[in-house]
CSV table of C-alpha atoms in Angstrom, one decimal:
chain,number,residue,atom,x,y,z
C,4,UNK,CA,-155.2,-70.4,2.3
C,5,UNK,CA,-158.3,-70.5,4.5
C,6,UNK,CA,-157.5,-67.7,6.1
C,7,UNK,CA,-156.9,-65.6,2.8
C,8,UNK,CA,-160.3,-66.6,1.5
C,9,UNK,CA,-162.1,-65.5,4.8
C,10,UNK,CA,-160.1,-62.2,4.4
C,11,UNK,CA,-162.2,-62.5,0.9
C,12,UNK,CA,-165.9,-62.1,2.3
C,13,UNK,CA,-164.4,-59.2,4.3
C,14,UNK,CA,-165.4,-56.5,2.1
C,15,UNK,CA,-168.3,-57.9,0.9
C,16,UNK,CA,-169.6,-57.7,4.6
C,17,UNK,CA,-169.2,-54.1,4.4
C,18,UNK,CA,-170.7,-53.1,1.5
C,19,UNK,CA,-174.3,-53.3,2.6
C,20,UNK,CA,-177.4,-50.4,1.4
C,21,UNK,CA,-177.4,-47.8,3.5
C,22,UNK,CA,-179.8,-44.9,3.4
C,23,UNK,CA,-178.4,-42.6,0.7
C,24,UNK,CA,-180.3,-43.6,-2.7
C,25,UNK,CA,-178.9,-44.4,-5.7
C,26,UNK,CA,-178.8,-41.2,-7.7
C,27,UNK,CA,-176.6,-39.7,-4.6
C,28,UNK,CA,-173.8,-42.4,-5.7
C,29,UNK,CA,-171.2,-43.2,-8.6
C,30,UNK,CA,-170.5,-46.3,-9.4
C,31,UNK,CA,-167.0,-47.2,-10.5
C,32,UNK,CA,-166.5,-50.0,-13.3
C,33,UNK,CA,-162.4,-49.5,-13.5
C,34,UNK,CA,-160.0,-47.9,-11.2
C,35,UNK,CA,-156.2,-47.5,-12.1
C,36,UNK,CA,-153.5,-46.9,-9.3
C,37,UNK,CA,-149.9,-45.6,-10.5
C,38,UNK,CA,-147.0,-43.6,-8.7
C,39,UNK,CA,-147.8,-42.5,-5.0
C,40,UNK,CA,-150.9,-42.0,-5.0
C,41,UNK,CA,-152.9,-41.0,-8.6
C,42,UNK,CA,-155.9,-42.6,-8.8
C,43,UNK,CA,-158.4,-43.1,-12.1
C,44,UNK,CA,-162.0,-43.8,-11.9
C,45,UNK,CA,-164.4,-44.4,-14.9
C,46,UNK,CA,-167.8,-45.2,-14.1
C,47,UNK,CA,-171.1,-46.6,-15.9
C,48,UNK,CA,-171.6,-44.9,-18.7
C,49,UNK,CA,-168.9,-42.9,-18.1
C,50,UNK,CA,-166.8,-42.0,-21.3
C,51,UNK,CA,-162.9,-41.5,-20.1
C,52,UNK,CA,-162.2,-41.3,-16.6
C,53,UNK,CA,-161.2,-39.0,-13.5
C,54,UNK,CA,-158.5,-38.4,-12.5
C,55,UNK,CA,-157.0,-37.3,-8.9
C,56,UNK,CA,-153.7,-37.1,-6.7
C,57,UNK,CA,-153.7,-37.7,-3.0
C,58,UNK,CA,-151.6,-39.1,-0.3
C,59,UNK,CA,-154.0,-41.8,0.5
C,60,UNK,CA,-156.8,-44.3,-1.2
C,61,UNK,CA,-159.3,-42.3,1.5
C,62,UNK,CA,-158.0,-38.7,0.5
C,63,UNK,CA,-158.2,-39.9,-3.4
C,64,UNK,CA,-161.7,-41.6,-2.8
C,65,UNK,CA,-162.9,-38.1,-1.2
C,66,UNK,CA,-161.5,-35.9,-4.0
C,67,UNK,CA,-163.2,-38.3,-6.2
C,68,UNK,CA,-166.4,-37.7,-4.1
C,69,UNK,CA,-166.1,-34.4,-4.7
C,70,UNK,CA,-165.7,-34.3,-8.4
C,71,UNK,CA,-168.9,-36.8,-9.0
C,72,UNK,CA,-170.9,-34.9,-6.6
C,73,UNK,CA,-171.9,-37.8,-4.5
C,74,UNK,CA,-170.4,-40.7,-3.1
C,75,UNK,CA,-168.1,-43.1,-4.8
C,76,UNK,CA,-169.5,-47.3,-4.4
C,77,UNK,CA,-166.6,-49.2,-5.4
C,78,UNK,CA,-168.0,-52.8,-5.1
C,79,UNK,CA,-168.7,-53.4,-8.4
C,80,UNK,CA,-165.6,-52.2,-9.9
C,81,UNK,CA,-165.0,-55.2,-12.4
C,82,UNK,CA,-161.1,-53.6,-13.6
C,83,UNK,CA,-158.3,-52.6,-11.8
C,84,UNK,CA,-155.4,-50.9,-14.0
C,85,UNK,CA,-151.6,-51.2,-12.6
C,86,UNK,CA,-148.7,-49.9,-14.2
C,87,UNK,CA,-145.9,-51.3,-11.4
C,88,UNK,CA,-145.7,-48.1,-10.1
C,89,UNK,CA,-147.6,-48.1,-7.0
C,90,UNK,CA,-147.3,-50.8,-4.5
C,91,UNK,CA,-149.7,-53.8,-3.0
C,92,UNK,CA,-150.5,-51.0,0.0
C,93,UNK,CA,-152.4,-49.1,-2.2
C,94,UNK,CA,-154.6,-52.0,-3.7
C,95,UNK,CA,-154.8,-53.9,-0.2
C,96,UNK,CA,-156.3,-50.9,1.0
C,97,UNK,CA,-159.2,-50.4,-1.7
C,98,UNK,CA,-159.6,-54.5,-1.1
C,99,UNK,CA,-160.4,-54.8,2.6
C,100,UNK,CA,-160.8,-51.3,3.4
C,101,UNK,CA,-163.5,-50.2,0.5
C,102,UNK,CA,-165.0,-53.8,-0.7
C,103,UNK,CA,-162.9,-54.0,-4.3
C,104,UNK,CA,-164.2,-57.2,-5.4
C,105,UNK,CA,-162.1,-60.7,-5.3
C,106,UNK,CA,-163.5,-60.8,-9.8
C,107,UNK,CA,-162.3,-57.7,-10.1
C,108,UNK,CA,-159.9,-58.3,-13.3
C,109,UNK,CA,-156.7,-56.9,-13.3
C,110,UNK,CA,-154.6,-55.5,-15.9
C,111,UNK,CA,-151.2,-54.0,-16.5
C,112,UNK,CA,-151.1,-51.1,-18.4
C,113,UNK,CA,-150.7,-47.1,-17.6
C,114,UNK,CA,-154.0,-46.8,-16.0
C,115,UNK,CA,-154.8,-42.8,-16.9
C,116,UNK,CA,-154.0,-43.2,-20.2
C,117,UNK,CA,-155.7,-46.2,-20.7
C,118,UNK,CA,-159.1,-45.5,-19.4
C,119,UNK,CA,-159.3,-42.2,-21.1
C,120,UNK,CA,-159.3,-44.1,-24.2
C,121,UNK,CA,-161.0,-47.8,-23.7
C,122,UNK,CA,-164.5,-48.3,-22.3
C,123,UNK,CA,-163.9,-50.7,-19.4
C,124,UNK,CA,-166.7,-52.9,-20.1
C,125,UNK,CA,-165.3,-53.9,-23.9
C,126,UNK,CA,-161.6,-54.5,-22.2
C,127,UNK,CA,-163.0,-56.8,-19.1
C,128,UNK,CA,-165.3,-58.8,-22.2
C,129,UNK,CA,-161.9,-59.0,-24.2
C,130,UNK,CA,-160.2,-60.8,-20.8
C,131,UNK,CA,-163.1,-63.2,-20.5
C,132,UNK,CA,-163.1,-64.1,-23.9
C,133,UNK,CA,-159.2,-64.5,-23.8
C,134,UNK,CA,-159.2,-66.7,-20.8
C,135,UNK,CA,-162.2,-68.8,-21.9
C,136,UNK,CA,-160.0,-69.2,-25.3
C,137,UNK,CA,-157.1,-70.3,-23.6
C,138,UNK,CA,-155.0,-67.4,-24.9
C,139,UNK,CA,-154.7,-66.5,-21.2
C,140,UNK,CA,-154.6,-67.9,-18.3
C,141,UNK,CA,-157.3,-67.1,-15.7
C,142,UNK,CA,-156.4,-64.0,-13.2
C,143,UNK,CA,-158.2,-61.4,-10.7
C,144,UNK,CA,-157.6,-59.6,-7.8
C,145,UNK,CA,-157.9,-62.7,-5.5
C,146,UNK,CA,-155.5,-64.3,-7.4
C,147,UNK,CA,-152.8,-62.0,-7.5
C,148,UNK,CA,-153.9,-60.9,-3.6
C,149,UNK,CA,-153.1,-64.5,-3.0
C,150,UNK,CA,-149.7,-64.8,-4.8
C,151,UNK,CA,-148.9,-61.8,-3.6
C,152,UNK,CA,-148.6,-63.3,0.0
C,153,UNK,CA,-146.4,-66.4,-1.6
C,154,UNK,CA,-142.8,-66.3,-0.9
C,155,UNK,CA,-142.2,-64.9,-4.2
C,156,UNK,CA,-144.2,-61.7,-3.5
C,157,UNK,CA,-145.0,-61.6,-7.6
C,158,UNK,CA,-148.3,-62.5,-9.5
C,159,UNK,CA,-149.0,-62.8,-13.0
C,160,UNK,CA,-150.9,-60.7,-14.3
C,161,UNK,CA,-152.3,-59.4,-18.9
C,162,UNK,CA,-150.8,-56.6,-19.8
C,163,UNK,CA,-152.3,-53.8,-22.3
C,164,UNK,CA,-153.4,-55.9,-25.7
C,165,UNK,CA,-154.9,-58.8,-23.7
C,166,UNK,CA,-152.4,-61.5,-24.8
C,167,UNK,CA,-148.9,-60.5,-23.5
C,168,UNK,CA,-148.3,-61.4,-19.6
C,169,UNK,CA,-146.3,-59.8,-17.1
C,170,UNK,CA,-144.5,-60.6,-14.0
C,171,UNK,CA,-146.4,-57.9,-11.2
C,172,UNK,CA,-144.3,-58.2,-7.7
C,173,UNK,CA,-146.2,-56.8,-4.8
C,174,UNK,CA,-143.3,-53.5,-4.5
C,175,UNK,CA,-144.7,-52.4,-7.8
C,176,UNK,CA,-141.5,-53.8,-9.9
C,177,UNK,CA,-143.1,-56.0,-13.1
C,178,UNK,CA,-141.0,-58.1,-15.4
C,179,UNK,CA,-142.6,-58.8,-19.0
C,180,UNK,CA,-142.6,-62.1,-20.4
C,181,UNK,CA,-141.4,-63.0,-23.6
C,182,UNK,CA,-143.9,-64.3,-26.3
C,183,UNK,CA,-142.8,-67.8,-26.1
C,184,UNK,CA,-143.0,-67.8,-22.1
C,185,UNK,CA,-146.1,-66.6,-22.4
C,186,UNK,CA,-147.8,-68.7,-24.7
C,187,UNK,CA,-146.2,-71.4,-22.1
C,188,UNK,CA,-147.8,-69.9,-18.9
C,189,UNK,CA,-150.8,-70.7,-19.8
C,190,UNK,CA,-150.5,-74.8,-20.0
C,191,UNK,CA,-148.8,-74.4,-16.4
C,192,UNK,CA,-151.6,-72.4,-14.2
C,193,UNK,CA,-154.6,-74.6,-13.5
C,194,UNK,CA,-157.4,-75.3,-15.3
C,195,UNK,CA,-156.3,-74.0,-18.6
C,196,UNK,CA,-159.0,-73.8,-21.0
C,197,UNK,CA,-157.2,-74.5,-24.7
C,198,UNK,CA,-159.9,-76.4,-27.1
C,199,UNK,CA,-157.2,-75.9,-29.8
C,200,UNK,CA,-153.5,-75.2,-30.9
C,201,UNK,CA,-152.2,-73.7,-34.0
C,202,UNK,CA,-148.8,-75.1,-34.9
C,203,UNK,CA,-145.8,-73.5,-35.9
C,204,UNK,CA,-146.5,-74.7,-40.4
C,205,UNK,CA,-150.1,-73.0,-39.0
C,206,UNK,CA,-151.8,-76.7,-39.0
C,207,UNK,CA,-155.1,-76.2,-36.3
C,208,UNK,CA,-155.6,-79.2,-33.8
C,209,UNK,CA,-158.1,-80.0,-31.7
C,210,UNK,CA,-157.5,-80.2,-27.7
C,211,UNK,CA,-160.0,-83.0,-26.3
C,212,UNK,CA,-158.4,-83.4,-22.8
C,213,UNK,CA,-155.5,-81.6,-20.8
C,214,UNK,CA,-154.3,-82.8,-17.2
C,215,UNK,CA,-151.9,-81.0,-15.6
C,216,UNK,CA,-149.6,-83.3,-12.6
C,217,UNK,CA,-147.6,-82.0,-10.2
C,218,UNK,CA,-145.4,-84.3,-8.1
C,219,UNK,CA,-142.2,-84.2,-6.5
C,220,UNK,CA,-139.5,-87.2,-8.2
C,221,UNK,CA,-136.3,-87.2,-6.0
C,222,UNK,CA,-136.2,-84.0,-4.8
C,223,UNK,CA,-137.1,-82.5,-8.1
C,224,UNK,CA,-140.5,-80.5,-8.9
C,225,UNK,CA,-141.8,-82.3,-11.6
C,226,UNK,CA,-145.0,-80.9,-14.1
C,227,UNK,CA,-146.3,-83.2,-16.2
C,228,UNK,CA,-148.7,-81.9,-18.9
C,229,UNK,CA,-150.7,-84.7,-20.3
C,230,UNK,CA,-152.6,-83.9,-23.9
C,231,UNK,CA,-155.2,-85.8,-25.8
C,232,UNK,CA,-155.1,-84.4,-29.8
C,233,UNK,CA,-156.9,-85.4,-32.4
C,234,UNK,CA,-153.9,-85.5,-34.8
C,235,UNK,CA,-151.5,-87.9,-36.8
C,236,UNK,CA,-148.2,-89.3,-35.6
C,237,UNK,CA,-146.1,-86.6,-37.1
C,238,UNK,CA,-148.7,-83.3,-35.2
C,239,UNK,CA,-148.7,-84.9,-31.9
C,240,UNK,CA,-144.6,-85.0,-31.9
C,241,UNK,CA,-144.1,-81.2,-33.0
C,242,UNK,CA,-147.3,-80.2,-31.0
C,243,UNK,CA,-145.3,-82.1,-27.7
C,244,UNK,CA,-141.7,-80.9,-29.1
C,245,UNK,CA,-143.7,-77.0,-29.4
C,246,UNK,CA,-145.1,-77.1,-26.0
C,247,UNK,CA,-142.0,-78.4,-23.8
C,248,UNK,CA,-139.9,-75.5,-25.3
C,249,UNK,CA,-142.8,-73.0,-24.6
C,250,UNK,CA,-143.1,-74.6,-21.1
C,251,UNK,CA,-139.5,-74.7,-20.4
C,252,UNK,CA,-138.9,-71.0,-21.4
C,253,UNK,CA,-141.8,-70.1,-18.8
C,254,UNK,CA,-140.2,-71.7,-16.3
C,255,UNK,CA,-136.6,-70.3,-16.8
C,256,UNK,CA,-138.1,-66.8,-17.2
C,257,UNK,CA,-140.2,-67.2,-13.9
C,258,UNK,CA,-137.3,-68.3,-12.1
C,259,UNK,CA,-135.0,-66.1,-13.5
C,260,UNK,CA,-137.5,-63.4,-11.9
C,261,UNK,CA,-137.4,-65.1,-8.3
C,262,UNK,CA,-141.1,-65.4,-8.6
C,263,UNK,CA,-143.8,-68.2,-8.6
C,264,UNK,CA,-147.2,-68.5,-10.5
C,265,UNK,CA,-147.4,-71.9,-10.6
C,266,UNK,CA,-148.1,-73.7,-7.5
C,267,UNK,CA,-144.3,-73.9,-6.4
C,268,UNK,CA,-144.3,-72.9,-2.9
C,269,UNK,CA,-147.9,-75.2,-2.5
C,270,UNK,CA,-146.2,-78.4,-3.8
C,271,UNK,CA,-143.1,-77.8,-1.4
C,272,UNK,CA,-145.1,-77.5,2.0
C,273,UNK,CA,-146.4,-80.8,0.7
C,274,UNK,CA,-143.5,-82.5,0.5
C,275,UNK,CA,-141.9,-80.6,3.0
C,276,UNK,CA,-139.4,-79.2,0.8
C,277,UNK,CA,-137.7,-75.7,1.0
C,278,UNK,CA,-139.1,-73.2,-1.3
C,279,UNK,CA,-136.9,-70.0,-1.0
C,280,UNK,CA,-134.8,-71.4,-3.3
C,281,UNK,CA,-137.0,-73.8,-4.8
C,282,UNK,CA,-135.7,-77.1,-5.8
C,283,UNK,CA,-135.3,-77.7,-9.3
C,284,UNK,CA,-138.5,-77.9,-12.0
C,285,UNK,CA,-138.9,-80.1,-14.2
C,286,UNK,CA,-141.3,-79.8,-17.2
C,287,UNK,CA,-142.6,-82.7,-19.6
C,288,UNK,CA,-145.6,-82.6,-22.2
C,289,UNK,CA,-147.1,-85.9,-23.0
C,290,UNK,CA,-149.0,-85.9,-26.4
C,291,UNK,CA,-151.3,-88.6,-27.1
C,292,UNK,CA,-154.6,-89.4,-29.1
């Protein structure tokens, strides 16, 4: 892990002023990758995007060059758009080798198409507001980066809408979740940010405090959501009956997918357990007042 973080200030060591001014360069807010190799690039004020085919993330960063007439700064790119159809070479590359950002969101979607029509700024505000909603769980390029080293080689990462996920492995292959997984994920990442649940009669309920345990119980991976809820006996048992089916189904889908967003490879190495299978995962929510 520390070693994956210092590969993090990498890029930000090379992205220092140099003498060109300001007006000589384009600054790119989104950049999608697809296929092998089109690249999309919408910058500041930029309505649409541009859109070039090369053999390389130099050769498409030079044609780019040449259509802005001046040089392309990719450093404060805040969205990157994947569709599964390019590999982690090509975004490793625009990481370390051209100072992407570690914020940079991420988004699954068919980048071209997408950044034609959507401003990048409004999508990236739409992510930040999901995330600090709860609605999603939070995700950038560091994070998928770093699951993208795991043993599972997949990362989870929004898809087109802002409230679907999908299962991104580093080859390009992507697995969508199902609505109920989904709304699941996001009570097993860390630090999830719910102040509020709607239930299934569309009763509202107010979070006041979520914990999230992980342990190991006889060989067994056990997750233990703990909720505090401002709600009567009858709300906290369907709330609690609600969220261990959502959880569960995340966890079956996840597995079924051979990947791990949730820690699962961590919490073996600390108990010195095998992760490739992992051991069985056990889910249970705990609804209180």
């Amino acid at each position: 892990m520390k070693r994956f973080w210092c590969l993090c200030l990498l890029p930000l060591l090379l992205t220092g002023c140099g003498s060109e001014g300001f007006a000589d360069r384009m600054y790119t807010r989104a950049i999608g990758l697809q296929g092998d190799l089109q690249m999309s690039v919408q910058g500041f004020e930029q309505q649409g995007c541009t859109v070039v085919q090369a053999g390389s993330i130099s050769e498409a960063l030079q044609f780019e060059e040449a259509a802005a007439g001046g040089k392309v700064f990719t450093g404060h790119t805040e969205l990157l758009c994947l569709d599964g159809s390019s590999g982690g070479d090509a975004v490793e590359a625009l990481f370390y080798g051209q100072g992407l950002s570690p914020g940079c969101k991420v988004l699954c979607t068919r980048p071209a198409q997408f950044l034609q029509k959507h401003d990048a700024a409004e999508t990236v505000h739409s992510l930040r507001m999901a995330e600090r909603s709860g609605l999603l769980p939070r995700t950038e390029l560091a994070t998928v980066l770093e699951e993208w080293l795991g043993t599972g080689q997949t990362a989870l990462v929004p898809a087109e809408g802002c409230r679907e996920l999908v299962l991104l492995r580093r080859d390009g292959r992507k697995t969508q979740l199902s609505a109920q997984a989904c709304a699941g994920m996001r009570w097993l990442r860390p630090h999830p940010a719910v102040t509020s649940v709607t239930l299934e009669d569309g009763t509202e309920l107010g979070i006041a405090h979520i914990r999230l345990q992980r342990s190991v119980e006889g060989g067994t991976l056990q997750y233990t959501l703990c909720i505090r809820a401002n709600a009567d006996d009858a709300q906290k048992n369907a709330l609690q009956q609600e969220l261990q089916s959502d959880c569960e189904r995340a966890v079956r889908e996840m597995l079924a997918a051979q990947a791990d967003v949730i820690g699962l490879q961590e919490l073996c190495e600390a108990h010195d357990l095998p992760s490739d299978p992992p051991p069985e995962v056990r889910v249970t929510v705990e609804v209180t007042e």
